[in-house]
Amino acid sequence: MWAGRFQKALDKKADDFNSSLRVDCRMYAQDIKGSMAHATMLAKQGILPQEEVDKIIDGLEGILQDINEGKLSFNTDAEDIHMFIEAELTKRIGDAGKRLHTARSRNDQVAVDIRLYLRDEAESVIELVKALIKAVIDKAEETADIIAPAYTHLQRAQPISFGHQLMAYAMMFLRDIQRLENAVKNMNYSPLGSCALAGTTYPTDRAFTAEKLGFDGVMLNSIDGVSDRDFCVEFLSAFALIMTHLSRFSEEVILWSSWEFKFIELDDSYTTGSSIMPQKKNPDMAELVRGKTGRVYGDLMAMLTVLKGLPLAYNKDMQEDKETVFDALDTVKVCLEVFTPMIATMKVLKENTYRSAQKGFINATDLADYLAKKGMPFRTAYKIVGQLVAECIAKNTVLDDLPLLDYKKHSELFEEDLYKEISLETCVEKRNSLGGASPTSVRAQIAWVKTQL
Ligand code: ARG
């Protein structure tokens, strides 16, 4: 391409090192779409004759079709997808192909392509997250009446509807969708026409190409147009947070399916055995999702580091953007594709969650509330219940089984009704405050999330 300026060809290793075709070939459809909009604008503005542009559009359509049908492969030594398509076009239509790059640079071209690509892919990630939310709310519906312990510090804390814990994840995933939507919104301005970095002396119509390509407007500084990759960072951080949520959920799935908890049974189709221990049923999918989270964080960190201290405008460092964004994108998608059916098919073992809720004095707060509702200051009630718990531990019993006589020694406010008040059923049923852990609240949350979807 630039043979005129050079006496020697690029060294073979250096050439391979420099080429991004292997990575950016996946943007071929976006590249062609951008070129078509650009060529159409060149004709409209009288920069290129209409007949030439017609040939260009025909040629590009042919290339698109041939790639889609697998008739044209990326098996060449082109430096990147932009050069590949331009070379192929010129091969097919001759000199007209060489005119396409008038009033354009690969710098604005690539900035357009990634935006178009991410806009399409954001849509597919959002669909996958929606599918996950649907699986989670179905499971929450199914388990709304199941009583389970909830934890702080991984110590049994308070009894909840199992569905309540699941709905916490539904809320997180809903915000993940909003983050992706915001990233698209912030990104959706066209850099096309920024050219190499300084715009052009040709009478281009940037608003026209922006509109043709579905952008909300144009980027108003040509250096910014070709230099920034802040939108890549926004996508990567949205992906990283999806992974954070998947990873925490995975960790719970792993704990819950251990013999120590046995709150859930994962479906055979999402577990593996051991090559030596015949009894094993391992939650590999959840572990892999947890593990791959590190990789997506790495992609985010890599992108931030590439940009740090980079002088304006385009530098080849920026070619690395696609490696990080595509790797994170692929990882998030495959994780969601496996995680969703794993959740949809898992069984919650209500006898076990109930049994665990019976231990660990998780109704102690409710006992303190019982006294406080009868007029005792909460701090005083809290102290008495603490003493009662210590007494139960010493006697190897639980609050539910301690005789009323023992209670009376601590306060005259205790009556027979305390047992009903601290039963797990009451504790969970009555947690009806807005966003609380009762089955009624869980059903209200599910209804709300459905409206958001
Ligand atoms: N393959 C390049 C990239 O992905 C395209 C832009 C190249 N521009 C340049 N001036 N070398 O960043």
Coordinates of C-alpha atoms and ligand atoms in Angstrom, one line a residue:
M1 CA 0.0 0.0 0.0
W2 CA 2.7 2.5 0.9
A3 CA 5.4 1.0 -1.4
G4 CA 6.1 4.5 -2.9
R5 CA 7.7 5.7 0.3
F6 CA 9.7 2.6 1.0
Q7 CA 12.6 0.8 -0.5
K8 CA 12.2 -2.5 1.3
A9 CA 9.3 -4.7 2.2
L10 CA 8.3 -5.2 5.8
D11 CA 10.1 -8.0 7.6
K12 CA 7.9 -11.2 7.7
K13 CA 7.8 -11.4 11.5
A14 CA 7.2 -7.7 11.8
D15 CA 4.5 -8.0 9.3
D16 CA 2.7 -10.7 11.2
F17 CA 3.1 -8.8 14.4
N18 CA 1.7 -5.7 12.9
S19 CA -1.4 -7.4 11.3
S20 CA -4.7 -7.3 13.2
L21 CA -6.7 -9.1 10.5
R22 CA -7.0 -12.2 12.6
V23 CA -8.8 -10.1 15.3
D24 CA -10.6 -7.4 13.4
C25 CA -11.9 -9.6 10.5
R26 CA -15.0 -10.1 12.6
M27 CA -16.0 -6.5 11.9
Y28 CA -16.2 -7.1 8.2
A29 CA -19.9 -6.3 7.9
Q30 CA -19.6 -3.1 9.9
D31 CA -16.6 -2.1 7.8
I32 CA -18.5 -2.6 4.6
K33 CA -21.6 -0.8 6.0
G34 CA -19.4 2.2 7.0
S35 CA -17.8 2.2 3.5
M36 CA -21.1 2.2 1.8
A37 CA -22.3 5.2 3.8
H38 CA -19.1 7.0 3.1
A39 CA -19.2 6.3 -0.6
T40 CA -22.8 7.4 -0.9
M41 CA -21.9 10.6 0.8
L42 CA -19.0 11.2 -1.6
A43 CA -21.4 11.0 -4.5
K44 CA -24.0 13.1 -2.9
Q45 CA -21.5 15.8 -2.3
G46 CA -20.1 15.6 -5.8
I47 CA -16.7 14.5 -4.5
L48 CA -16.9 11.3 -6.6
P49 CA -19.0 10.7 -9.7
Q50 CA -22.2 8.7 -9.1
E51 CA -21.1 5.9 -11.6
E52 CA -17.9 5.3 -9.7
V53 CA -19.8 5.1 -6.4
D54 CA -22.4 2.8 -7.9
K55 CA -19.5 0.4 -8.8
I56 CA -18.1 0.7 -5.3
I57 CA -21.4 -0.1 -3.7
D58 CA -22.0 -3.1 -6.0
G59 CA -18.5 -4.3 -5.3
L60 CA -18.9 -4.0 -1.6
E61 CA -22.2 -5.8 -1.7
G62 CA -20.6 -8.7 -3.6
I63 CA -17.8 -8.9 -1.0
L64 CA -20.2 -8.9 1.9
Q65 CA -22.2 -11.7 0.3
D66 CA -19.2 -13.7 -0.5
I67 CA -17.8 -13.4 3.0
N68 CA -21.3 -14.3 4.5
E69 CA -21.5 -17.3 2.2
G70 CA -18.0 -18.4 3.1
K71 CA -16.8 -17.9 -0.5
L72 CA -14.2 -15.3 0.5
S73 CA -11.8 -16.1 3.3
F74 CA -9.5 -13.8 5.2
N75 CA -6.6 -15.9 4.3
T76 CA -4.3 -13.1 3.1
D77 CA -1.4 -11.0 4.4
A78 CA -3.5 -7.9 4.6
E79 CA -2.7 -5.7 7.5
D80 CA -6.2 -5.4 8.7
I81 CA -9.8 -5.8 7.7
H82 CA -9.9 -2.2 6.2
M83 CA -7.0 -2.9 3.9
F84 CA -8.3 -6.4 3.1
I85 CA -11.7 -5.1 1.9
E86 CA -10.2 -2.2 0.0
A87 CA -7.7 -4.5 -1.8
E88 CA -10.4 -7.0 -2.6
L89 CA -12.7 -4.2 -3.9
T90 CA -9.9 -2.9 -6.1
K91 CA -9.2 -6.4 -7.4
R92 CA -12.9 -6.7 -8.4
I93 CA -13.7 -3.2 -9.8
G94 CA -10.4 -1.6 -10.6
D95 CA -9.6 2.1 -10.2
A96 CA -13.0 2.9 -8.7
G97 CA -12.0 0.9 -5.7
K98 CA -9.0 3.0 -5.2
R99 CA -11.2 6.1 -4.9
L100 CA -13.2 4.9 -1.9
H101 CA -10.6 6.1 0.6
T102 CA -11.0 9.7 -0.5
A103 CA -11.6 12.0 2.6
R104 CA -11.2 9.1 5.0
S105 CA -8.5 7.4 7.0
R106 CA -8.3 4.1 8.6
N107 CA -8.2 6.0 11.8
D108 CA -11.8 7.2 11.6
Q109 CA -12.8 4.0 9.8
V110 CA -11.7 1.8 12.6
A111 CA -13.3 4.1 15.2
V112 CA -16.6 3.7 13.3
D113 CA -16.3 0.0 12.9
I114 CA -15.8 -0.8 16.6
R115 CA -18.7 1.4 17.5
L116 CA -21.0 -0.3 15.1
Y117 CA -19.8 -3.7 16.2
L118 CA -20.2 -2.9 19.9
R119 CA -23.7 -1.5 19.3
D120 CA -24.8 -4.8 17.7
E121 CA -23.1 -6.9 20.3
A122 CA -24.4 -4.9 23.2
E123 CA -27.9 -5.9 22.0
S124 CA -27.0 -9.6 22.1
V125 CA -25.4 -9.3 25.5
I126 CA -28.5 -7.5 26.8
E127 CA -30.7 -10.3 25.4
L128 CA -28.6 -12.9 27.2
V129 CA -28.8 -10.9 30.5
K130 CA -32.6 -10.7 30.1
A131 CA -32.8 -14.4 29.6
L132 CA -30.8 -14.9 32.8
I133 CA -33.1 -12.5 34.7
K134 CA -36.1 -14.5 33.4
A135 CA -34.6 -17.7 34.7
V136 CA -33.8 -16.1 38.0
I137 CA -37.3 -14.8 38.5
D138 CA -38.8 -18.1 37.6
K139 CA -36.7 -19.8 40.2
A140 CA -37.6 -17.1 42.7
E141 CA -41.3 -17.6 42.0
E142 CA -40.8 -21.3 42.5
T143 CA -38.9 -20.8 45.8
A144 CA -40.8 -17.8 47.3
D145 CA -42.3 -20.0 50.0
I146 CA -39.1 -21.8 50.8
I147 CA -37.5 -20.7 54.1
A148 CA -33.7 -20.4 54.2
P149 CA -31.1 -18.8 56.3
A150 CA -29.4 -15.7 55.0
Y151 CA -25.9 -14.8 56.0
T152 CA -23.5 -12.0 57.0
H153 CA -19.9 -12.9 57.4
L154 CA -21.0 -16.3 56.1
Q155 CA -22.6 -16.8 59.6
R156 CA -26.3 -17.5 59.8
A157 CA -28.0 -14.2 60.2
Q158 CA -31.7 -14.0 59.6
P159 CA -34.3 -16.3 58.0
I160 CA -35.6 -15.3 54.5
S161 CA -37.5 -16.6 51.6
F162 CA -35.0 -18.3 49.4
G163 CA -36.5 -16.4 46.4
H164 CA -35.4 -13.2 48.1
Q165 CA -31.8 -14.1 47.8
L166 CA -32.3 -14.9 44.1
M167 CA -34.1 -11.7 43.5
A168 CA -31.1 -9.7 44.8
Y169 CA -29.2 -11.1 41.8
A170 CA -32.1 -10.2 39.5
M171 CA -31.8 -6.6 40.6
M172 CA -28.0 -6.5 40.0
F173 CA -28.5 -8.0 36.5
L174 CA -31.1 -5.4 35.7
R175 CA -28.6 -2.6 36.5
D176 CA -26.1 -4.4 34.3
I177 CA -28.5 -4.0 31.4
Q178 CA -28.8 -0.3 32.2
R179 CA -25.0 0.1 32.2
L180 CA -24.8 -1.5 28.8
E181 CA -27.6 0.8 27.5
N182 CA -25.8 3.8 28.9
A183 CA -22.5 2.7 27.3
V184 CA -24.3 2.5 23.9
K185 CA -25.9 5.9 24.4
N186 CA -22.6 7.6 25.3
M187 CA -20.8 5.9 22.4
N188 CA -23.3 6.5 19.7
Y189 CA -21.7 9.5 18.0
S190 CA -20.0 9.2 14.6
P191 CA -16.3 9.8 14.3
L192 CA -16.5 9.3 10.5
G193 CA -15.1 12.3 8.7
S194 CA -12.5 13.0 11.4
C195 CA -10.1 11.4 8.8
A196 CA -6.5 10.9 9.9
L197 CA -7.0 13.4 12.8
A198 CA -7.6 16.9 11.3
G199 CA -10.8 16.5 9.2
T200 CA -10.5 17.3 5.5
T201 CA -10.6 20.0 2.9
Y202 CA -13.3 18.1 0.9
P203 CA -16.8 19.3 1.4
T204 CA -18.0 16.2 3.3
D205 CA -21.4 15.8 5.0
R206 CA -20.7 14.1 8.3
A207 CA -24.2 14.4 9.6
F208 CA -25.4 12.5 6.5
T209 CA -23.1 9.5 7.2
A210 CA -23.9 9.6 10.9
E211 CA -27.6 9.4 10.2
K212 CA -27.1 6.6 7.6
L213 CA -25.2 4.6 10.2
G214 CA -27.7 5.1 13.0
F215 CA -25.6 7.4 15.1
D216 CA -27.3 10.1 17.3
G217 CA -25.0 12.8 16.0
V218 CA -21.3 13.5 15.1
M219 CA -18.3 13.8 17.2
L220 CA -17.4 17.5 17.1
N221 CA -13.6 17.3 17.5
S222 CA -11.7 15.3 14.8
I223 CA -8.8 14.5 17.2
D224 CA -11.2 13.2 19.8
G225 CA -13.0 11.3 17.1
V226 CA -9.9 9.2 16.2
S227 CA -8.1 9.1 19.6
D228 CA -10.4 8.1 22.4
R229 CA -11.4 4.6 23.4
D230 CA -13.3 5.7 26.5
F231 CA -16.3 3.8 25.2
C232 CA -14.3 0.6 25.1
V233 CA -13.5 1.2 28.8
E234 CA -17.2 1.7 29.5
F235 CA -18.1 -1.5 27.8
L236 CA -15.3 -3.4 29.5
S237 CA -16.3 -2.1 32.9
A238 CA -20.0 -3.0 32.3
F239 CA -18.7 -6.5 31.3
A240 CA -16.5 -6.7 34.4
L241 CA -19.5 -5.9 36.6
I242 CA -21.6 -8.6 34.9
M243 CA -18.8 -11.0 35.7
T244 CA -18.6 -9.8 39.3
H245 CA -22.3 -10.6 39.7
L246 CA -22.0 -13.9 38.0
S247 CA -19.0 -14.7 40.1
R248 CA -20.7 -14.0 43.4
F249 CA -23.7 -16.0 42.3
S250 CA -21.3 -18.8 41.2
E251 CA -19.6 -18.8 44.5
E252 CA -23.0 -19.3 46.2
V253 CA -24.0 -22.1 43.8
I254 CA -20.7 -23.8 44.6
L255 CA -21.3 -23.4 48.4
W256 CA -24.9 -24.4 48.2
S257 CA -24.2 -27.6 46.2
S258 CA -21.5 -28.7 48.7
W259 CA -22.4 -31.5 51.2
E260 CA -21.9 -29.0 54.0
F261 CA -24.8 -26.9 52.7
K262 CA -26.8 -29.1 50.3
F263 CA -29.3 -26.3 49.6
I264 CA -29.4 -27.1 45.9
E265 CA -28.8 -30.0 43.5
L266 CA -27.4 -29.0 40.1
D267 CA -28.7 -30.8 37.1
D268 CA -26.4 -33.5 35.8
S269 CA -26.1 -31.7 32.5
Y270 CA -24.3 -28.8 34.3
T271 CA -21.9 -30.8 36.5
T272 CA -19.0 -33.1 36.0
G273 CA -17.6 -36.2 37.7
S274 CA -14.1 -37.0 38.8
S275 CA -11.6 -39.3 37.0
I276 CA -10.8 -41.0 40.3
M277 CA -13.4 -40.3 42.9
P278 CA -16.6 -42.1 41.8
Q279 CA -18.9 -40.2 44.3
K280 CA -18.0 -36.7 42.9
K281 CA -20.5 -34.3 41.3
N282 CA -18.6 -31.1 40.7
P283 CA -20.0 -27.6 39.9
D284 CA -17.4 -27.0 37.2
M285 CA -19.6 -24.5 35.2
A286 CA -19.9 -22.2 38.2
E287 CA -16.2 -22.5 39.0
L288 CA -15.3 -21.6 35.4
V289 CA -17.5 -18.6 35.4
R290 CA -15.9 -17.5 38.7
G291 CA -12.5 -18.2 37.2
K292 CA -13.1 -16.4 33.9
T293 CA -14.1 -13.2 35.9
G294 CA -10.4 -12.6 36.4
R295 CA -9.8 -12.7 32.7
V296 CA -12.4 -10.0 32.0
Y297 CA -11.0 -7.8 34.8
G298 CA -7.7 -8.3 33.1
D299 CA -9.1 -7.1 29.8
L300 CA -10.5 -3.9 31.5
M301 CA -7.1 -3.3 33.1
A302 CA -5.3 -3.9 29.9
M303 CA -7.4 -1.3 28.0
L304 CA -7.0 1.3 30.7
T305 CA -3.3 0.8 30.7
V306 CA -3.1 1.0 26.9
L307 CA -4.7 4.4 27.0
K308 CA -2.8 5.7 30.0
G309 CA -0.2 8.3 28.9
L310 CA -0.9 7.8 25.2
P311 CA -0.3 11.1 23.3
L312 CA -3.0 12.2 20.9
A313 CA -4.0 11.3 18.2
Y314 CA -3.9 7.7 16.8
N315 CA -1.1 5.4 17.9
K316 CA -0.8 1.8 17.0
D317 CA -1.1 0.8 20.6
M318 CA -4.8 1.4 20.1
Q319 CA -5.0 -1.7 17.8
E320 CA -5.0 -3.6 21.1
D321 CA -8.4 -2.3 22.0
K322 CA -10.2 -5.0 19.9
E323 CA -8.2 -7.8 21.5
T324 CA -9.4 -6.8 25.0
V325 CA -13.0 -5.9 24.1
F326 CA -13.6 -9.0 22.0
D327 CA -12.1 -11.3 24.5
A328 CA -14.3 -9.8 27.3
L329 CA -17.3 -9.9 25.1
D330 CA -16.8 -13.5 24.1
T331 CA -16.2 -14.5 27.7
V332 CA -19.3 -12.7 29.0
K333 CA -21.5 -14.3 26.4
V334 CA -20.3 -17.8 26.8
C335 CA -20.6 -17.5 30.6
L336 CA -24.2 -16.2 30.3
E337 CA -25.1 -19.0 27.9
V338 CA -24.0 -21.6 30.3
F339 CA -25.0 -20.0 33.6
T340 CA -28.7 -19.3 32.7
P341 CA -29.7 -22.9 32.0
M342 CA -27.7 -24.1 35.0
I343 CA -29.8 -21.8 37.2
A344 CA -33.0 -22.8 35.4
T345 CA -32.4 -26.5 36.0
M346 CA -31.1 -26.4 39.6
K347 CA -33.3 -27.8 42.3
V348 CA -33.7 -26.1 45.7
L349 CA -33.8 -28.6 48.5
K350 CA -36.3 -27.0 50.9
E351 CA -35.9 -29.5 53.8
N352 CA -32.2 -28.7 53.9
T353 CA -32.6 -24.9 53.8
Y354 CA -35.3 -25.2 56.5
R355 CA -33.1 -27.4 58.7
S356 CA -30.2 -24.9 58.4
A357 CA -32.5 -22.0 59.2
Q358 CA -33.5 -23.8 62.4
K359 CA -29.9 -23.7 63.6
G360 CA -27.8 -20.7 64.4
F361 CA -30.3 -18.6 66.4
I362 CA -31.4 -16.7 63.3
N363 CA -34.6 -15.7 65.0
A364 CA -32.8 -13.8 67.7
T365 CA -33.4 -10.4 66.1
D366 CA -37.1 -11.3 66.0
L367 CA -37.1 -12.2 69.7
A368 CA -35.5 -8.8 70.5
D369 CA -38.1 -7.1 68.3
Y370 CA -40.8 -9.0 70.3
L371 CA -39.7 -7.3 73.5
A372 CA -39.1 -4.0 71.8
K373 CA -42.7 -4.1 70.4
K374 CA -43.9 -4.6 74.0
G375 CA -42.2 -1.3 75.0
M376 CA -38.7 -2.3 76.0
P377 CA -35.9 -0.2 74.5
F378 CA -34.4 -2.2 71.6
R379 CA -30.8 -2.1 73.1
T380 CA -32.1 -3.5 76.4
A381 CA -34.0 -6.2 74.5
Y382 CA -30.9 -7.0 72.4
K383 CA -28.9 -7.6 75.6
I384 CA -31.4 -9.9 77.2
V385 CA -31.7 -12.0 74.0
G386 CA -27.9 -12.2 73.9
Q387 CA -28.0 -13.7 77.4
L388 CA -30.8 -16.1 76.4
V389 CA -28.7 -17.3 73.4
A390 CA -25.7 -17.9 75.6
E391 CA -28.0 -19.8 78.0
C392 CA -29.4 -21.9 75.1
I393 CA -25.9 -22.7 73.9
A394 CA -24.9 -23.8 77.4
K395 CA -28.0 -26.0 77.7
N396 CA -27.6 -27.3 74.1
T397 CA -31.0 -26.1 73.1
V398 CA -32.6 -23.4 70.9
L399 CA -34.7 -20.3 71.6
D400 CA -37.8 -22.1 70.2
D401 CA -37.5 -24.9 72.8
L402 CA -36.5 -22.9 75.9
P403 CA -39.3 -23.1 78.5
L404 CA -41.3 -20.0 79.2
L405 CA -40.2 -20.2 82.9
D406 CA -36.6 -19.6 81.8
Y407 CA -37.7 -16.6 79.7
K408 CA -39.6 -15.1 82.6
K409 CA -36.4 -15.0 84.6
H410 CA -35.1 -12.4 82.1
S411 CA -38.3 -10.3 81.6
E412 CA -41.9 -10.3 82.7
L413 CA -42.8 -9.2 79.2
F414 CA -42.3 -12.7 77.8
E415 CA -45.6 -14.6 77.3
E416 CA -46.7 -17.8 75.6
D417 CA -47.1 -15.9 72.3
L418 CA -43.3 -15.5 71.9
Y419 CA -43.0 -19.0 70.4
K420 CA -45.3 -18.1 67.5
E421 CA -43.6 -14.8 67.1
I422 CA -40.2 -16.4 66.7
S423 CA -41.2 -19.3 64.6
L424 CA -39.4 -19.3 61.3
E425 CA -42.6 -19.1 59.4
T426 CA -43.6 -15.9 61.3
C427 CA -40.2 -14.3 61.0
V428 CA -40.2 -14.7 57.2
E429 CA -43.9 -14.1 56.6
K430 CA -43.8 -10.8 58.6
R431 CA -40.8 -9.3 56.9
N432 CA -43.1 -7.3 54.8
S433 CA -41.3 -4.0 54.8
L434 CA -40.6 -2.6 51.3
G435 CA -38.0 -4.7 49.7
G436 CA -38.1 -7.2 52.7
A437 CA -37.5 -10.9 52.7
S438 CA -41.1 -12.2 52.9
P439 CA -42.8 -14.3 50.1
T440 CA -45.2 -11.4 49.5
S441 CA -42.3 -9.0 49.0
V442 CA -40.5 -11.5 46.7
R443 CA -43.6 -11.7 44.6
A444 CA -43.9 -7.9 44.4
Q445 CA -40.2 -7.7 43.4
I446 CA -40.8 -10.3 40.7
A447 CA -43.8 -8.3 39.3
W448 CA -41.7 -5.1 39.3
V449 CA -38.7 -6.7 37.5
K450 CA -41.1 -8.0 34.9
T451 CA -42.3 -4.5 34.2
Q452 CA -38.6 -3.4 33.8
L453 CA -38.0 -6.2 31.3
Ligands
ARG1 N1 -5.7 -1.9 12.3 C1 -5.7 -0.5 12.9 C2 -6.3 -0.6 14.3 O1 -7.0 -1.5 14.5 C3 -6.5 0.4 12.0 C4 -6.0 1.8 12.1 C5 -4.6 1.9 11.5 N2 -4.2 3.3 11.4 C6 -2.9 3.6 11.2 N3 -2.7 4.8 11.0 N4 -2.0 2.7 11.2 O2 -6.1 0.3 15.1

